[in-house]
Tab-separated table of C-alpha atoms (C1' of nucleotides) in Angstrom:
chain	number	residue	atom	x	y	z
A	1	MET	CA	3.088	-1.794	15.767
A	2	SER	CA	6.408	0.826	14.870
A	3	ASP	CA	7.979	0.913	18.303
A	4	PRO	CA	10.399	3.916	18.330
A	5	ALA	CA	12.800	1.083	19.569
A	6	PHE	CA	12.497	-1.448	17.377
A	7	PHE	CA	13.789	0.808	14.912
A	8	ARG	CA	16.479	2.934	16.781
A	9	ARG	CA	18.892	0.455	16.298
A	10	ASP	CA	21.496	-0.092	12.970
A	11	ALA	CA	19.871	-0.705	10.238
A	12	ALA	CA	21.654	-4.712	9.291
A	13	VAL	CA	19.596	-5.107	12.408
A	14	VAL	CA	16.679	-3.882	11.903
A	15	ALA	CA	16.654	-5.746	8.600
A	16	ARG	CA	17.296	-9.062	9.223
A	17	ASP	CA	14.243	-8.671	12.034
A	18	LEU	CA	12.121	-7.667	10.282
A	19	ILE	CA	12.317	-10.685	7.952
A	20	GLY	CA	8.610	-12.280	8.898
A	21	ALA	CA	6.535	-9.702	9.734
A	22	ARG	CA	3.717	-8.518	8.696
A	23	LEU	CA	3.233	-5.651	6.285
A	24	LEU	CA	-0.558	-4.044	5.622
A	25	VAL	CA	-1.428	-0.981	3.258
A	26	ASP	CA	-5.418	-0.679	3.658
A	27	GLY	CA	-5.504	-4.470	4.742
A	28	VAL	CA	-3.535	-5.405	1.517
A	29	GLY	CA	0.131	-6.507	1.439
A	30	GLY	CA	2.031	-9.795	3.061
A	31	VAL	CA	5.015	-11.506	5.296
A	32	ILE	CA	8.625	-9.189	4.563
A	33	VAL	CA	10.687	-11.949	3.248
A	34	GLU	CA	13.339	-10.151	1.228
A	35	THR	CA	15.001	-6.798	2.910
A	36	GLU	CA	18.388	-4.417	2.262
A	37	ALA	CA	20.044	-2.058	4.955
A	38	TYR	CA	21.473	1.102	3.655
A	39	ASP	CA	23.509	3.559	6.429
A	40	PRO	CA	24.696	7.007	5.541
A	41	LEU	CA	28.377	5.895	5.948
A	42	ASP	CA	27.635	3.603	3.046
A	43	PRO	CA	29.033	4.362	-0.806
A	44	ALA	CA	25.493	2.368	-2.053
A	45	SER	CA	23.016	4.612	-0.168
A	46	HIS	CA	20.894	7.608	-1.159
A	47	SER	CA	22.025	9.139	2.262
A	48	ALA	CA	25.730	8.932	1.292
A	49	ARG	CA	26.105	12.474	-0.158
A	50	GLY	CA	23.854	14.314	2.205
A	51	PRO	CA	20.101	15.081	2.269
A	52	SER	CA	17.945	16.057	-0.893
A	53	PRO	CA	14.877	16.495	-1.317
A	54	ARG	CA	14.251	12.819	-2.720
A	55	ASN	CA	15.774	11.455	0.402
A	56	ALA	CA	14.731	13.516	2.953
A	57	ALA	CA	12.329	11.019	4.933
A	58	MET	CA	15.799	9.376	5.564
A	59	PHE	CA	17.111	12.035	7.716
A	60	GLY	CA	13.769	11.978	10.166
A	61	PRO	CA	12.315	10.415	12.305
A	62	VAL	CA	12.859	6.918	12.629
A	63	GLY	CA	9.632	4.484	11.733
A	64	ARG	CA	8.615	5.864	9.272
A	65	ALA	CA	8.225	5.113	5.249
A	66	TYR	CA	10.760	6.992	2.816
A	67	VAL	CA	9.353	6.189	-0.741
A	68	TYR	CA	10.960	6.947	-3.954
A	69	ARG	CA	10.949	6.261	-7.258
A	70	SER	CA	13.274	4.284	-9.230
A	71	TYR	CA	14.430	4.037	-13.241
A	72	GLY	CA	11.701	6.682	-13.426
A	73	ILE	CA	9.227	4.255	-13.144
A	74	HIS	CA	8.967	2.359	-10.133
A	75	TRP	CA	8.215	3.090	-6.536
A	76	CYS	CA	10.522	1.564	-3.656
A	77	LEU	CA	9.747	1.463	0.155
A	78	ASN	CA	12.385	2.053	3.030
A	79	LEU	CA	11.120	1.720	6.614
A	80	VAL	CA	13.306	4.833	8.481
A	81	CYS	CA	15.808	3.572	10.978
A	82	GLY	CA	19.247	3.828	12.620
A	83	CYS	CA	21.009	5.115	15.961
A	84	GLU	CA	21.939	8.344	13.875
A	85	PRO	CA	20.060	9.733	10.395
A	86	GLY	CA	20.494	8.376	7.196
A	87	SER	CA	19.552	4.833	7.688
A	88	ALA	CA	16.702	2.657	6.421
A	89	VAL	CA	15.637	-0.984	5.053
A	90	LEU	CA	14.857	-1.985	1.487
A	91	ILE	CA	11.239	-3.843	1.657
A	92	ARG	CA	12.380	-6.368	-1.660
A	93	ALA	CA	9.760	-9.096	-1.679
A	94	LEU	CA	6.491	-9.823	0.637
A	95	GLU	CA	4.771	-13.530	0.706
A	96	PRO	CA	1.338	-12.496	-0.162
A	97	THR	CA	-0.797	-13.417	2.384
A	98	ASP	CA	-4.105	-11.090	2.432
A	99	GLY	CA	-6.247	-9.074	-0.148
A	100	LEU	CA	-4.496	-10.969	-3.017
A	101	ALA	CA	-7.475	-10.418	-5.263
A	102	GLU	CA	-6.784	-6.368	-4.936
A	103	MET	CA	-2.833	-6.937	-5.544
A	104	GLN	CA	-3.866	-9.080	-8.821
A	105	ALA	CA	-6.016	-6.447	-9.721
A	106	ARG	CA	-3.214	-4.466	-9.330
A	107	ARG	CA	-0.517	-6.029	-11.348
A	108	GLY	CA	-2.390	-7.559	-13.833
A	109	VAL	CA	-0.650	-10.880	-12.842
A	110	ALA	CA	-2.444	-14.014	-10.659
A	111	VAL	CA	0.778	-16.208	-10.178
A	112	LEU	CA	1.222	-15.350	-6.256
A	113	ARG	CA	4.474	-15.422	-6.729
A	114	ASP	CA	4.550	-12.631	-8.905
A	115	LEU	CA	3.170	-10.024	-6.909
A	116	CYS	CA	5.668	-8.917	-4.368
A	117	ARG	CA	8.968	-10.394	-5.878
A	118	GLY	CA	10.704	-7.341	-6.036
A	119	PRO	CA	10.924	-3.559	-4.625
A	120	GLY	CA	8.729	-2.076	-7.872
A	121	ARG	CA	5.993	-4.738	-8.039
A	122	LEU	CA	5.631	-5.107	-4.664
A	123	CYS	CA	4.962	-1.163	-3.777
A	124	GLN	CA	2.188	-1.414	-7.387
A	125	ALA	CA	0.602	-4.361	-5.291
A	126	LEU	CA	0.073	-2.872	-2.035
A	127	GLY	CA	-0.910	0.562	-3.847
A	128	ILE	CA	1.963	2.138	-2.377
A	129	THR	CA	3.264	5.656	-4.067
A	130	GLY	CA	5.216	8.964	-2.780
A	131	ALA	CA	1.869	9.635	-1.480
A	132	LEU	CA	3.450	7.757	1.624
A	133	ASP	CA	6.930	9.105	1.694
A	134	HIS	CA	7.259	10.216	5.368
A	135	HIS	CA	4.209	8.071	6.458
A	136	PRO	CA	4.507	7.470	9.951
A	137	LEU	CA	4.431	2.845	9.520
A	138	ASP	CA	1.412	2.313	12.944
A	139	VAL	CA	-1.201	5.726	11.263
A	140	PRO	CA	-3.456	3.678	8.757
A	141	PRO	CA	-3.224	2.971	6.086
A	142	PHE	CA	0.067	1.252	6.808
A	143	ALA	CA	0.009	-1.793	9.929
A	144	LEU	CA	3.325	-3.465	10.607
A	145	GLN	CA	3.134	-6.471	12.963
A	146	THR	CA	7.115	-8.145	13.863
A	147	ARG	CA	7.998	-11.166	15.234
A	148	GLY	CA	8.534	-12.097	18.676
A	149	ASP	CA	9.952	-15.000	17.654
A	150	ALA	CA	13.477	-16.092	15.920
A	151	ILE	CA	13.261	-17.182	12.541
A	152	ALA	CA	15.642	-18.006	9.984
A	153	VAL	CA	17.206	-16.178	8.197
A	154	LEU	CA	20.109	-16.060	5.313
A	155	PRO	CA	22.769	-12.580	5.167
A	156	GLY	CA	23.865	-11.976	1.694
A	157	PRO	CA	25.500	-9.397	-0.966
A	158	ARG	CA	22.931	-6.758	-2.102
A	159	ILE	CA	21.610	-6.677	-5.739
A	160	GLY	CA	20.495	-3.976	-8.315
A	161	ILE	CA	24.080	-1.473	-6.284
A	162	THR	CA	27.193	-1.080	-8.167
A	163	ARG	CA	28.418	0.167	-5.211
A	164	GLY	CA	29.462	-1.537	-1.932
A	165	VAL	CA	28.798	-4.936	-2.902
A	166	ASP	CA	30.786	-6.550	-0.944
A	167	THR	CA	28.496	-5.795	2.440
A	168	PRO	CA	25.888	-8.817	3.000
A	169	TRP	CA	23.125	-6.103	4.096
A	170	ARG	CA	20.858	-8.047	2.291
A	171	PHE	CA	18.046	-10.589	3.936
A	172	VAL	CA	15.867	-13.138	2.991
A	173	MET	CA	13.427	-15.748	5.273
A	174	ALA	CA	15.342	-19.466	4.721
A	175	GLY	CA	13.737	-21.704	2.270
A	176	SER	CA	10.879	-18.985	1.027
A	177	ARG	CA	9.467	-19.115	-2.648
A	178	PHE	CA	8.552	-15.980	-2.500
A	179	VAL	CA	12.414	-13.970	-2.907
A	180	SER	CA	13.633	-12.681	-6.022
A	181	ARG	CA	14.780	-14.749	-8.709
A	182	THR	CA	18.377	-13.682	-8.743
A	183	ILE	CA	19.309	-14.382	-5.458
A	184	ALA	CA	16.658	-17.980	-6.202
A	185	ALA	CA	19.209	-18.551	-8.737
A	186	ARG	CA	21.880	-18.101	-6.507
A	187	GLN	CA	20.240	-20.401	-3.746
A	188	ALA	CA	19.896	-23.138	-5.788
B	1	DA	C1'	17.771	-19.601	-18.886
B	2	DG	C1'	19.918	-15.409	-20.360
B	3	DA	C1'	21.159	-10.954	-23.552
B	4	DC	C1'	19.011	-6.612	-24.949
B	5	DT	C1'	15.768	-2.720	-24.766
B	6	DG	C1'	12.640	0.989	-23.748
B	7	DA	C1'	10.575	3.649	-19.989
B	8	DT	C1'	12.414	8.278	-17.472
B	9	DA	C1'	12.954	11.099	-12.451
B	10	DT	C1'	16.404	12.671	-9.565
B	11	DT	C1'	21.167	13.073	-8.892
B	12	DC	C1'	25.527	13.631	-9.984
B	13	DT	C1'	29.606	14.870	-13.307
C	1	DG	C1'	24.955	14.029	-20.479
C	2	DA	C1'	25.172	9.284	-17.634
C	3	DA	C1'	24.331	6.409	-13.567
C	4	DT	C1'	21.066	4.291	-11.432
C	5	DA	C1'	18.508	0.440	-3.848
C	6	DT	C1'	13.573	-1.543	-11.644
C	7	DC	C1'	10.302	-4.067	-13.984
C	8	DA	C1'	8.185	-6.186	-18.433
C	9	DG	C1'	9.143	-7.149	-23.391
C	10	DT	C1'	11.257	-9.446	-27.191
C	11	DC	C1'	14.990	-12.205	-29.076
C	12	DT	C1'	18.143	-16.108	-28.784
C	13	DA	C1'	19.087	-20.881	-27.618
DNA sequence: AGACTGATATTCT
DNA sequence: GAATATCAGTCTA
């Protein structure tokens, strides 16, 4: 459920609370195990320099998707949140649980661990494209179930950015084998 | 396991 | 023209 109260909080808080939530697109997806927070005061954020055609969703209502093209090739999914406009949480990795065969077909890969590990791979596995930019998270094809109970979450620095590298706004599920490769290496 | 490369949309200089 | 919230392939070890 995308209760506005859940998303109308600081991005770092929402990013931590999203770990363990179940995210499905047309019934295909899994449990969120890795996220990153971005807000308009953050030099690494797309919203740092104000609205543009690409990042418009970040300045719209909370509880919606912000989908953008990364390096001209991949799609990346964010969930718009925050008390003020311009915040979002990047979904970096899922533990696949639903629609495994469909994800394997879309990715052309059989190994579960490689289906949704990384923002670009995740979007390919769930069939997420720019068509879902601005789409409300409580309206099909999206389905989002957040957890009520507490869960062990580890914070750390974000990945693949050159600015704001010291802000510990990446969150991973403790002990999960389905997080990004670079993280798994650093954890070990 | 690590280093390098190519693909290439959007934004910034 | 250069950089980027990336990934898959290939080469070196």
